[in-house]
mmCIF file with all atom_site columns, C-alpha atoms in Angstrom:
data_model
loop_
_atom_site.group_PDB
_atom_site.id
_atom_site.type_symbol
_atom_site.label_atom_id
_atom_site.label_alt_id
_atom_site.label_comp_id
_atom_site.label_asym_id
_atom_site.label_entity_id
_atom_site.label_seq_id
_atom_site.pdbx_PDB_ins_code
_atom_site.Cartn_x
_atom_site.Cartn_y
_atom_site.Cartn_z
_atom_site.occupancy
_atom_site.B_iso_or_equiv
_atom_site.pdbx_formal_charge
_atom_site.auth_seq_id
_atom_site.auth_comp_id
_atom_site.auth_asym_id
_atom_site.auth_atom_id
_atom_site.pdbx_PDB_model_num
ATOM 1   C CA . MET A 1 1   ? 92.008  112.475 108.288 1.00 0.00 ? 1   MET A CA 1
ATOM 2   C CA . SER A 1 2   ? 94.814  111.115 110.715 1.00 0.00 ? 2   SER A CA 1
ATOM 3   C CA . GLU A 1 3   ? 98.160  112.336 111.236 1.00 0.00 ? 3   GLU A CA 1
ATOM 4   C CA . ASN A 1 4   ? 99.073  109.448 109.193 1.00 0.00 ? 4   ASN A CA 1
ATOM 5   C CA . GLU A 1 5   ? 96.935  109.769 106.656 1.00 0.00 ? 5   GLU A CA 1
ATOM 6   C CA . LYS A 1 6   ? 98.361  113.027 105.837 1.00 0.00 ? 6   LYS A CA 1
ATOM 7   C CA . LEU A 1 7   ? 101.903 111.586 105.770 1.00 0.00 ? 7   LEU A CA 1
ATOM 8   C CA . GLN A 1 8   ? 101.652 108.684 103.936 1.00 0.00 ? 8   GLN A CA 1
ATOM 9   C CA . TRP A 1 9   ? 103.238 108.043 100.523 1.00 0.00 ? 9   TRP A CA 1
ATOM 10  C CA . GLU A 1 10  ? 101.441 106.445 97.620  1.00 0.00 ? 10  GLU A CA 1
ATOM 11  C CA . GLU A 1 11  ? 103.574 104.118 95.555  1.00 0.00 ? 11  GLU A CA 1
ATOM 12  C CA . VAL A 1 12  ? 102.118 104.852 91.950  1.00 0.00 ? 12  VAL A CA 1
ATOM 13  C CA . SER A 1 13  ? 104.647 102.374 89.735  1.00 0.00 ? 13  SER A CA 1
ATOM 14  C CA . CYS A 1 14  ? 107.334 100.199 90.550  1.00 0.00 ? 14  CYS A CA 1
ATOM 15  C CA . GLU A 1 15  ? 110.020 98.258  88.750  1.00 0.00 ? 15  GLU A CA 1
ATOM 16  C CA . HIS A 1 16  ? 111.798 94.780  90.246  1.00 0.00 ? 16  HIS A CA 1
ATOM 17  C CA . ILE A 1 17  ? 115.224 95.812  89.010  1.00 0.00 ? 17  ILE A CA 1
ATOM 18  C CA . VAL A 1 18  ? 116.550 92.642  90.210  1.00 0.00 ? 18  VAL A CA 1
ATOM 19  C CA . ASN A 1 19  ? 114.209 89.822  91.593  1.00 0.00 ? 19  ASN A CA 1
ATOM 20  C CA . ASP A 1 20  ? 115.921 86.474  92.099  1.00 0.00 ? 20  ASP A CA 1
ATOM 21  C CA . GLU A 1 21  ? 116.528 84.226  94.891  1.00 0.00 ? 21  GLU A CA 1
ATOM 22  C CA . TRP A 1 22  ? 118.601 86.516  97.019  1.00 0.00 ? 22  TRP A CA 1
ATOM 23  C CA . ILE A 1 23  ? 117.326 89.917  96.726  1.00 0.00 ? 23  ILE A CA 1
ATOM 24  C CA . ASP A 1 24  ? 114.235 91.752  95.407  1.00 0.00 ? 24  ASP A CA 1
ATOM 25  C CA . PHE A 1 25  ? 115.700 95.571  94.775  1.00 0.00 ? 25  PHE A CA 1
ATOM 26  C CA . ARG A 1 26  ? 112.886 97.697  93.392  1.00 0.00 ? 26  ARG A CA 1
ATOM 27  C CA . LYS A 1 27  ? 112.781 101.117 91.671  1.00 0.00 ? 27  LYS A CA 1
ATOM 28  C CA . SER A 1 28  ? 109.661 103.232 92.650  1.00 0.00 ? 28  SER A CA 1
ATOM 29  C CA . ARG A 1 29  ? 107.497 106.016 91.768  1.00 0.00 ? 29  ARG A CA 1
ATOM 30  C CA . TYR A 1 30  ? 105.913 107.983 94.768  1.00 0.00 ? 30  TYR A CA 1
ATOM 31  C CA . ARG A 1 31  ? 103.480 110.672 95.013  1.00 0.00 ? 31  ARG A CA 1
ATOM 32  C CA . PHE A 1 32  ? 103.798 112.829 98.362  1.00 0.00 ? 32  PHE A CA 1
ATOM 33  C CA . PRO A 1 33  ? 100.749 114.019 100.292 1.00 0.00 ? 33  PRO A CA 1
ATOM 34  C CA . ASP A 1 34  ? 100.531 117.339 98.570  1.00 0.00 ? 34  ASP A CA 1
ATOM 35  C CA . GLY A 1 35  ? 100.477 115.519 95.085  1.00 0.00 ? 35  GLY A CA 1
ATOM 36  C CA . ARG A 1 36  ? 103.905 115.850 94.023  1.00 0.00 ? 36  ARG A CA 1
ATOM 37  C CA . GLU A 1 37  ? 105.659 112.812 92.506  1.00 0.00 ? 37  GLU A CA 1
ATOM 38  C CA . PHE A 1 38  ? 109.238 111.552 92.620  1.00 0.00 ? 38  PHE A CA 1
ATOM 39  C CA . GLU A 1 39  ? 111.144 108.771 91.414  1.00 0.00 ? 39  GLU A CA 1
ATOM 40  C CA . PRO A 1 40  ? 113.545 106.862 91.451  1.00 0.00 ? 40  PRO A CA 1
ATOM 41  C CA . TYR A 1 41  ? 113.232 105.658 95.321  1.00 0.00 ? 41  TYR A CA 1
ATOM 42  C CA . TYR A 1 42  ? 114.994 102.175 95.362  1.00 0.00 ? 42  TYR A CA 1
ATOM 43  C CA . SER A 1 43  ? 114.142 99.568  98.293  1.00 0.00 ? 43  SER A CA 1
ATOM 44  C CA . TYR A 1 44  ? 114.843 96.232  98.669  1.00 0.00 ? 44  TYR A CA 1
ATOM 45  C CA . SER A 1 45  ? 113.575 92.915  100.178 1.00 0.00 ? 45  SER A CA 1
ATOM 46  C CA . ARG A 1 46  ? 115.722 90.550  102.173 1.00 0.00 ? 46  ARG A CA 1
ATOM 47  C CA . ARG A 1 47  ? 114.743 87.784  104.559 1.00 0.00 ? 47  ARG A CA 1
ATOM 48  C CA . ASP A 1 48  ? 114.370 88.709  108.082 1.00 0.00 ? 48  ASP A CA 1
ATOM 49  C CA . TYR A 1 49  ? 117.231 87.671  110.864 1.00 0.00 ? 49  TYR A CA 1
ATOM 50  C CA . VAL A 1 50  ? 117.893 87.134  114.349 1.00 0.00 ? 50  VAL A CA 1
ATOM 51  C CA . VAL A 1 51  ? 120.612 88.903  116.451 1.00 0.00 ? 51  VAL A CA 1
ATOM 52  C CA . ILE A 1 52  ? 121.432 86.761  119.666 1.00 0.00 ? 52  ILE A CA 1
ATOM 53  C CA . VAL A 1 53  ? 123.116 88.745  122.833 1.00 0.00 ? 53  VAL A CA 1
ATOM 54  C CA . ALA A 1 54  ? 124.807 85.407  123.814 1.00 0.00 ? 54  ALA A CA 1
ATOM 55  C CA . THR A 1 55  ? 126.792 85.215  127.387 1.00 0.00 ? 55  THR A CA 1
ATOM 56  C CA . ASP A 1 56  ? 128.803 81.794  128.544 1.00 0.00 ? 56  ASP A CA 1
ATOM 57  C CA . GLU A 1 57  ? 128.368 80.413  132.253 1.00 0.00 ? 57  GLU A CA 1
ATOM 58  C CA . GLU A 1 58  ? 131.426 83.228  133.006 1.00 0.00 ? 58  GLU A CA 1
ATOM 59  C CA . GLY A 1 59  ? 129.278 86.432  131.864 1.00 0.00 ? 59  GLY A CA 1
ATOM 60  C CA . ASN A 1 60  ? 131.598 86.453  128.921 1.00 0.00 ? 60  ASN A CA 1
ATOM 61  C CA . TYR A 1 61  ? 130.039 87.729  125.561 1.00 0.00 ? 61  TYR A CA 1
ATOM 62  C CA . ILE A 1 62  ? 129.943 85.427  122.679 1.00 0.00 ? 62  ILE A CA 1
ATOM 63  C CA . CYS A 1 63  ? 131.097 87.098  119.670 1.00 0.00 ? 63  CYS A CA 1
ATOM 64  C CA . VAL A 1 64  ? 132.432 86.619  115.790 1.00 0.00 ? 64  VAL A CA 1
ATOM 65  C CA . ARG A 1 65  ? 134.717 88.306  113.895 1.00 0.00 ? 65  ARG A CA 1
ATOM 66  C CA . GLN A 1 66  ? 133.914 88.608  110.149 1.00 0.00 ? 66  GLN A CA 1
ATOM 67  C CA . TYR A 1 67  ? 134.372 90.624  107.104 1.00 0.00 ? 67  TYR A CA 1
ATOM 68  C CA . ARG A 1 68  ? 131.734 93.051  106.036 1.00 0.00 ? 68  ARG A CA 1
ATOM 69  C CA . GLN A 1 69  ? 131.424 94.237  102.362 1.00 0.00 ? 69  GLN A CA 1
ATOM 70  C CA . GLY A 1 70  ? 129.375 97.139  102.836 1.00 0.00 ? 70  GLY A CA 1
ATOM 71  C CA . ILE A 1 71  ? 131.994 98.923  104.784 1.00 0.00 ? 71  ILE A CA 1
ATOM 72  C CA . LYS A 1 72  ? 135.211 96.917  103.676 1.00 0.00 ? 72  LYS A CA 1
ATOM 73  C CA . GLN A 1 73  ? 136.292 95.907  107.011 1.00 0.00 ? 73  GLN A CA 1
ATOM 74  C CA . VAL A 1 74  ? 136.587 93.050  109.596 1.00 0.00 ? 74  VAL A CA 1
ATOM 75  C CA . THR A 1 75  ? 133.969 93.328  112.497 1.00 0.00 ? 75  THR A CA 1
ATOM 76  C CA . THR A 1 76  ? 133.119 92.290  115.594 1.00 0.00 ? 76  THR A CA 1
ATOM 77  C CA . GLU A 1 77  ? 129.351 91.479  116.542 1.00 0.00 ? 77  GLU A CA 1
ATOM 78  C CA . PHE A 1 78  ? 127.086 89.305  118.063 1.00 0.00 ? 78  PHE A CA 1
ATOM 79  C CA . CYS A 1 79  ? 125.941 85.896  116.713 1.00 0.00 ? 79  CYS A CA 1
ATOM 80  C CA . ALA A 1 80  ? 123.228 86.817  113.655 1.00 0.00 ? 80  ALA A CA 1
ATOM 81  C CA . GLY A 1 81  ? 121.482 85.227  110.744 1.00 0.00 ? 81  GLY A CA 1
ATOM 82  C CA . GLY A 1 82  ? 118.743 84.819  108.383 1.00 0.00 ? 82  GLY A CA 1
ATOM 83  C CA . ILE A 1 83  ? 115.541 83.083  109.321 1.00 0.00 ? 83  ILE A CA 1
ATOM 84  C CA . GLU A 1 84  ? 115.462 80.293  106.844 1.00 0.00 ? 84  GLU A CA 1
ATOM 85  C CA . ARG A 1 85  ? 112.441 80.212  104.238 1.00 0.00 ? 85  ARG A CA 1
ATOM 86  C CA . THR A 1 86  ? 110.531 76.876  103.382 1.00 0.00 ? 86  THR A CA 1
ATOM 87  C CA . ASP A 1 87  ? 110.536 78.380  99.468  1.00 0.00 ? 87  ASP A CA 1
ATOM 88  C CA . GLY A 1 88  ? 114.376 78.993  99.183  1.00 0.00 ? 88  GLY A CA 1
ATOM 89  C CA . LYS A 1 89  ? 114.280 82.536  98.657  1.00 0.00 ? 89  LYS A CA 1
ATOM 90  C CA . GLU A 1 90  ? 116.345 85.132  100.571 1.00 0.00 ? 90  GLU A CA 1
ATOM 91  C CA . TYR A 1 91  ? 113.434 87.598  101.088 1.00 0.00 ? 91  TYR A CA 1
ATOM 92  C CA . GLY A 1 92  ? 110.008 87.632  101.582 1.00 0.00 ? 92  GLY A CA 1
ATOM 93  C CA . ASN A 1 93  ? 106.765 89.699  103.130 1.00 0.00 ? 93  ASN A CA 1
ATOM 94  C CA . ARG A 1 94  ? 106.464 89.304  107.151 1.00 0.00 ? 94  ARG A CA 1
ATOM 95  C CA . GLN A 1 95  ? 102.869 88.566  105.850 1.00 0.00 ? 95  GLN A CA 1
ATOM 96  C CA . ASP A 1 96  ? 103.967 85.347  104.665 1.00 0.00 ? 96  ASP A CA 1
ATOM 97  C CA . ALA A 1 97  ? 104.871 83.650  107.705 1.00 0.00 ? 97  ALA A CA 1
ATOM 98  C CA . GLY A 1 98  ? 103.978 80.454  106.940 1.00 0.00 ? 98  GLY A CA 1
ATOM 99  C CA . SER A 1 99  ? 107.271 80.371  104.749 1.00 0.00 ? 99  SER A CA 1
ATOM 100 C CA . THR A 1 100 ? 109.578 81.186  107.326 1.00 0.00 ? 100 THR A CA 1
ATOM 101 C CA . GLU A 1 101 ? 111.422 79.243  110.298 1.00 0.00 ? 101 GLU A CA 1
ATOM 102 C CA . ASN A 1 102 ? 110.353 79.941  113.618 1.00 0.00 ? 102 ASN A CA 1
ATOM 103 C CA . ALA A 1 103 ? 112.562 83.122  114.955 1.00 0.00 ? 103 ALA A CA 1
ATOM 104 C CA . LEU A 1 104 ? 113.551 81.096  117.875 1.00 0.00 ? 104 LEU A CA 1
ATOM 105 C CA . ALA A 1 105 ? 114.389 78.138  116.080 1.00 0.00 ? 105 ALA A CA 1
ATOM 106 C CA . ALA A 1 106 ? 116.428 79.873  113.771 1.00 0.00 ? 106 ALA A CA 1
ATOM 107 C CA . ALA A 1 107 ? 118.283 82.214  116.600 1.00 0.00 ? 107 ALA A CA 1
ATOM 108 C CA . LYS A 1 108 ? 119.115 78.587  118.287 1.00 0.00 ? 108 LYS A CA 1
ATOM 109 C CA . ARG A 1 109 ? 120.171 77.191  115.118 1.00 0.00 ? 109 ARG A CA 1
ATOM 110 C CA . GLU A 1 110 ? 122.134 80.302  114.232 1.00 0.00 ? 110 GLU A CA 1
ATOM 111 C CA . LEU A 1 111 ? 124.061 80.294  117.758 1.00 0.00 ? 111 LEU A CA 1
ATOM 112 C CA . MET A 1 112 ? 125.152 76.773  116.777 1.00 0.00 ? 112 MET A CA 1
ATOM 113 C CA . GLU A 1 113 ? 126.294 76.739  113.908 1.00 0.00 ? 113 GLU A CA 1
ATOM 114 C CA . GLU A 1 114 ? 128.503 79.904  114.036 1.00 0.00 ? 114 GLU A CA 1
ATOM 115 C CA . THR A 1 115 ? 129.938 79.221  117.527 1.00 0.00 ? 115 THR A CA 1
ATOM 116 C CA . GLY A 1 116 ? 129.105 75.650  118.446 1.00 0.00 ? 116 GLY A CA 1
ATOM 117 C CA . TYR A 1 117 ? 127.431 76.825  121.754 1.00 0.00 ? 117 TYR A CA 1
ATOM 118 C CA . GLU A 1 118 ? 123.918 76.123  122.965 1.00 0.00 ? 118 GLU A CA 1
ATOM 119 C CA . SER A 1 119 ? 121.716 77.646  125.764 1.00 0.00 ? 119 SER A CA 1
ATOM 120 C CA . ASP A 1 120 ? 118.158 76.649  127.590 1.00 0.00 ? 120 ASP A CA 1
ATOM 121 C CA . ASP A 1 121 ? 118.020 80.109  128.851 1.00 0.00 ? 121 ASP A CA 1
ATOM 122 C CA . TRP A 1 122 ? 116.406 82.240  125.975 1.00 0.00 ? 122 TRP A CA 1
ATOM 123 C CA . LYS A 1 123 ? 114.312 85.478  126.056 1.00 0.00 ? 123 LYS A CA 1
ATOM 124 C CA . PHE A 1 124 ? 112.936 87.205  123.258 1.00 0.00 ? 124 PHE A CA 1
ATOM 125 C CA . LEU A 1 125 ? 113.453 91.164  123.332 1.00 0.00 ? 125 LEU A CA 1
ATOM 126 C CA . LEU A 1 126 ? 112.339 92.976  120.448 1.00 0.00 ? 126 LEU A CA 1
ATOM 127 C CA . THR A 1 127 ? 111.632 93.108  116.563 1.00 0.00 ? 127 THR A CA 1
ATOM 128 C CA . VAL A 1 128 ? 112.959 95.959  114.896 1.00 0.00 ? 128 VAL A CA 1
ATOM 129 C CA . PRO A 1 129 ? 113.284 96.914  111.389 1.00 0.00 ? 129 PRO A CA 1
ATOM 130 C CA . SER A 1 130 ? 116.403 96.324  109.809 1.00 0.00 ? 130 SER A CA 1
ATOM 131 C CA . ASN A 1 131 ? 116.359 99.619  107.688 1.00 0.00 ? 131 ASN A CA 1
ATOM 132 C CA . ALA A 1 132 ? 113.138 101.404 107.707 1.00 0.00 ? 132 ALA A CA 1
ATOM 133 C CA . THR A 1 133 ? 114.167 103.878 105.105 1.00 0.00 ? 133 THR A CA 1
ATOM 134 C CA . MET A 1 134 ? 114.685 101.621 102.154 1.00 0.00 ? 134 MET A CA 1
ATOM 135 C CA . ALA A 1 135 ? 114.436 97.711  103.350 1.00 0.00 ? 135 ALA A CA 1
ATOM 136 C CA . ASP A 1 136 ? 111.330 95.606  104.490 1.00 0.00 ? 136 ASP A CA 1
ATOM 137 C CA . ASN A 1 137 ? 113.043 93.064  106.716 1.00 0.00 ? 137 ASN A CA 1
ATOM 138 C CA . TYR A 1 138 ? 113.380 93.092  110.437 1.00 0.00 ? 138 TYR A CA 1
ATOM 139 C CA . ALA A 1 139 ? 115.610 91.641  113.024 1.00 0.00 ? 139 ALA A CA 1
ATOM 140 C CA . TYR A 1 140 ? 114.816 89.596  116.047 1.00 0.00 ? 140 TYR A CA 1
ATOM 141 C CA . ILE A 1 141 ? 116.469 89.914  118.920 1.00 0.00 ? 141 ILE A CA 1
ATOM 142 C CA . TYR A 1 142 ? 117.163 87.424  121.495 1.00 0.00 ? 142 TYR A CA 1
ATOM 143 C CA . VAL A 1 143 ? 118.942 86.778  124.690 1.00 0.00 ? 143 VAL A CA 1
ATOM 144 C CA . ALA A 1 144 ? 120.608 83.335  125.569 1.00 0.00 ? 144 ALA A CA 1
ATOM 145 C CA . LYS A 1 145 ? 122.250 83.187  129.019 1.00 0.00 ? 145 LYS A CA 1
ATOM 146 C CA . ASN A 1 146 ? 124.483 80.304  130.370 1.00 0.00 ? 146 ASN A CA 1
ATOM 147 C CA . CYS A 1 147 ? 125.380 79.172  126.730 1.00 0.00 ? 147 CYS A CA 1
ATOM 148 C CA . ARG A 1 148 ? 127.847 76.180  126.763 1.00 0.00 ? 148 ARG A CA 1
ATOM 149 C CA . LYS A 1 149 ? 130.417 75.062  124.029 1.00 0.00 ? 149 LYS A CA 1
ATOM 150 C CA . VAL A 1 150 ? 128.887 71.807  122.761 1.00 0.00 ? 150 VAL A CA 1
ATOM 151 C CA . SER A 1 151 ? 130.774 71.696  119.105 1.00 0.00 ? 151 SER A CA 1
ATOM 152 C CA . GLY A 1 152 ? 132.583 72.900  116.377 1.00 0.00 ? 152 GLY A CA 1
ATOM 153 C CA . GLN A 1 153 ? 131.248 75.295  114.190 1.00 0.00 ? 153 GLN A CA 1
ATOM 154 C CA . ASN A 1 154 ? 129.050 74.302  111.031 1.00 0.00 ? 154 ASN A CA 1
ATOM 155 C CA . LEU A 1 155 ? 129.463 77.505  109.111 1.00 0.00 ? 155 LEU A CA 1
ATOM 156 C CA . ASP A 1 156 ? 127.523 78.339  105.321 1.00 0.00 ? 156 ASP A CA 1
ATOM 157 C CA . GLU A 1 157 ? 129.749 78.255  102.196 1.00 0.00 ? 157 GLU A CA 1
ATOM 158 C CA . THR A 1 158 ? 130.040 82.074  102.292 1.00 0.00 ? 158 THR A CA 1
ATOM 159 C CA . GLU A 1 159 ? 130.577 82.425  106.164 1.00 0.00 ? 159 GLU A CA 1
ATOM 160 C CA . VAL A 1 160 ? 134.383 82.884  107.419 1.00 0.00 ? 160 VAL A CA 1
ATOM 161 C CA . LEU A 1 161 ? 134.481 83.672  110.931 1.00 0.00 ? 161 LEU A CA 1
ATOM 162 C CA . ASN A 1 162 ? 136.117 83.425  114.454 1.00 0.00 ? 162 ASN A CA 1
ATOM 163 C CA . VAL A 1 163 ? 134.684 83.318  117.372 1.00 0.00 ? 163 VAL A CA 1
ATOM 164 C CA . HIS A 1 164 ? 135.907 85.377  120.523 1.00 0.00 ? 164 HIS A CA 1
ATOM 165 C CA . LEU A 1 165 ? 134.952 85.884  124.083 1.00 0.00 ? 165 LEU A CA 1
ATOM 166 C CA . TYR A 1 166 ? 134.839 89.620  125.481 1.00 0.00 ? 166 TYR A CA 1
ATOM 167 C CA . ASN A 1 167 ? 133.587 91.166  128.721 1.00 0.00 ? 167 ASN A CA 1
ATOM 168 C CA . ARG A 1 168 ? 131.547 94.119  129.092 1.00 0.00 ? 168 ARG A CA 1
ATOM 169 C CA . ALA A 1 169 ? 134.476 96.545  129.372 1.00 0.00 ? 169 ALA A CA 1
ATOM 170 C CA . GLN A 1 170 ? 136.122 95.093  126.244 1.00 0.00 ? 170 GLN A CA 1
ATOM 171 C CA . ILE A 1 171 ? 132.953 95.633  124.088 1.00 0.00 ? 171 ILE A CA 1
ATOM 172 C CA . ASP A 1 172 ? 132.269 99.125  125.368 1.00 0.00 ? 172 ASP A CA 1
ATOM 173 C CA . GLU A 1 173 ? 135.423 100.035 124.208 1.00 0.00 ? 173 GLU A CA 1
ATOM 174 C CA . MET A 1 174 ? 135.094 98.119  120.507 1.00 0.00 ? 174 MET A CA 1
ATOM 175 C CA . ILE A 1 175 ? 131.954 99.881  120.297 1.00 0.00 ? 175 ILE A CA 1
ATOM 176 C CA . ALA A 1 176 ? 133.537 103.492 120.928 1.00 0.00 ? 176 ALA A CA 1
ATOM 177 C CA . SER A 1 177 ? 136.291 102.745 118.654 1.00 0.00 ? 177 SER A CA 1
ATOM 178 C CA . GLY A 1 178 ? 134.132 101.573 115.717 1.00 0.00 ? 178 GLY A CA 1
ATOM 179 C CA . GLU A 1 179 ? 135.346 97.920  115.589 1.00 0.00 ? 179 GLU A CA 1
ATOM 180 C CA . PHE A 1 180 ? 131.472 96.691  116.927 1.00 0.00 ? 180 PHE A CA 1
ATOM 181 C CA . PRO A 1 181 ? 129.884 98.948  114.395 1.00 0.00 ? 181 PRO A CA 1
ATOM 182 C CA . GLN A 1 182 ? 126.151 96.910  113.828 1.00 0.00 ? 182 GLN A CA 1
ATOM 183 C CA . ALA A 1 183 ? 123.436 99.182  114.553 1.00 0.00 ? 183 ALA A CA 1
ATOM 184 C CA . ASN A 1 184 ? 120.840 96.600  115.652 1.00 0.00 ? 184 ASN A CA 1
ATOM 185 C CA . HIS A 1 185 ? 123.524 94.695  117.748 1.00 0.00 ? 185 HIS A CA 1
ATOM 186 C CA . ILE A 1 186 ? 124.223 97.703  119.830 1.00 0.00 ? 186 ILE A CA 1
ATOM 187 C CA . LEU A 1 187 ? 120.706 98.224  120.156 1.00 0.00 ? 187 LEU A CA 1
ATOM 188 C CA . ALA A 1 188 ? 120.510 94.632  121.235 1.00 0.00 ? 188 ALA A CA 1
ATOM 189 C CA . LEU A 1 189 ? 123.595 94.938  123.971 1.00 0.00 ? 189 LEU A CA 1
ATOM 190 C CA . LEU A 1 190 ? 121.229 98.149  125.263 1.00 0.00 ? 190 LEU A CA 1
ATOM 191 C CA . LEU A 1 191 ? 118.260 96.049  124.991 1.00 0.00 ? 191 LEU A CA 1
ATOM 192 C CA . ALA A 1 192 ? 119.705 93.063  126.980 1.00 0.00 ? 192 ALA A CA 1
ATOM 193 C CA . ASP A 1 193 ? 121.207 95.727  129.716 1.00 0.00 ? 193 ASP A CA 1
ATOM 194 C CA . LYS A 1 194 ? 117.644 97.622  130.239 1.00 0.00 ? 194 LYS A CA 1
ATOM 195 C CA . ASP A 1 195 ? 116.223 94.239  130.379 1.00 0.00 ? 195 ASP A CA 1
ATOM 196 C CA . GLU A 1 196 ? 118.336 93.094  133.128 1.00 0.00 ? 196 GLU A CA 1
ATOM 197 C CA . ASN A 1 197 ? 117.844 96.234  135.248 1.00 0.00 ? 197 ASN A CA 1
ATOM 198 C CA . VAL A 1 198 ? 114.125 96.033  135.185 1.00 0.00 ? 198 VAL A CA 1
ATOM 199 C CA . LYS A 1 199 ? 114.545 92.371  137.238 1.00 0.00 ? 199 LYS A CA 1
#
């Protein structure tokens, strides 16, 4: 038996507490490898999303400021947004990729909609779980360089955000002070740094 098999939990039962077009929120009962069982274990499905480390032609980082309900504060972060689905749901399994928008197309669309910027210089960096402990969606991380302003914003009905340009020192200060708190956005910045240093 492999190490993974020795560590694997078995889902014994699953109740879908909320299962609508926005979220699949579940309560599960699990059996541990030693035979003990535990419940409730809560998890959820949301749609995959993109995070874009975008810089303009002067090397400034293109960021957005908006209210985040989870921590109840206005934050600064990179442009990001959900990968749209043809079935209209806000969540779904990665195995049904035929029902989802192409991730790069989503990144280009989100950058344009949220900031009015576009780029011809895109690079994919990594796909990473959003929250491996309790969610099954993934973040697709991209870099977009030499972005240029071509239009105004075209925001969704629930989006209220402002666009700001920052240099790297300002980004670092905001990370240190907690004003730039999104973990996957900080990871995206570090990955972009690493990618730049490899060249």
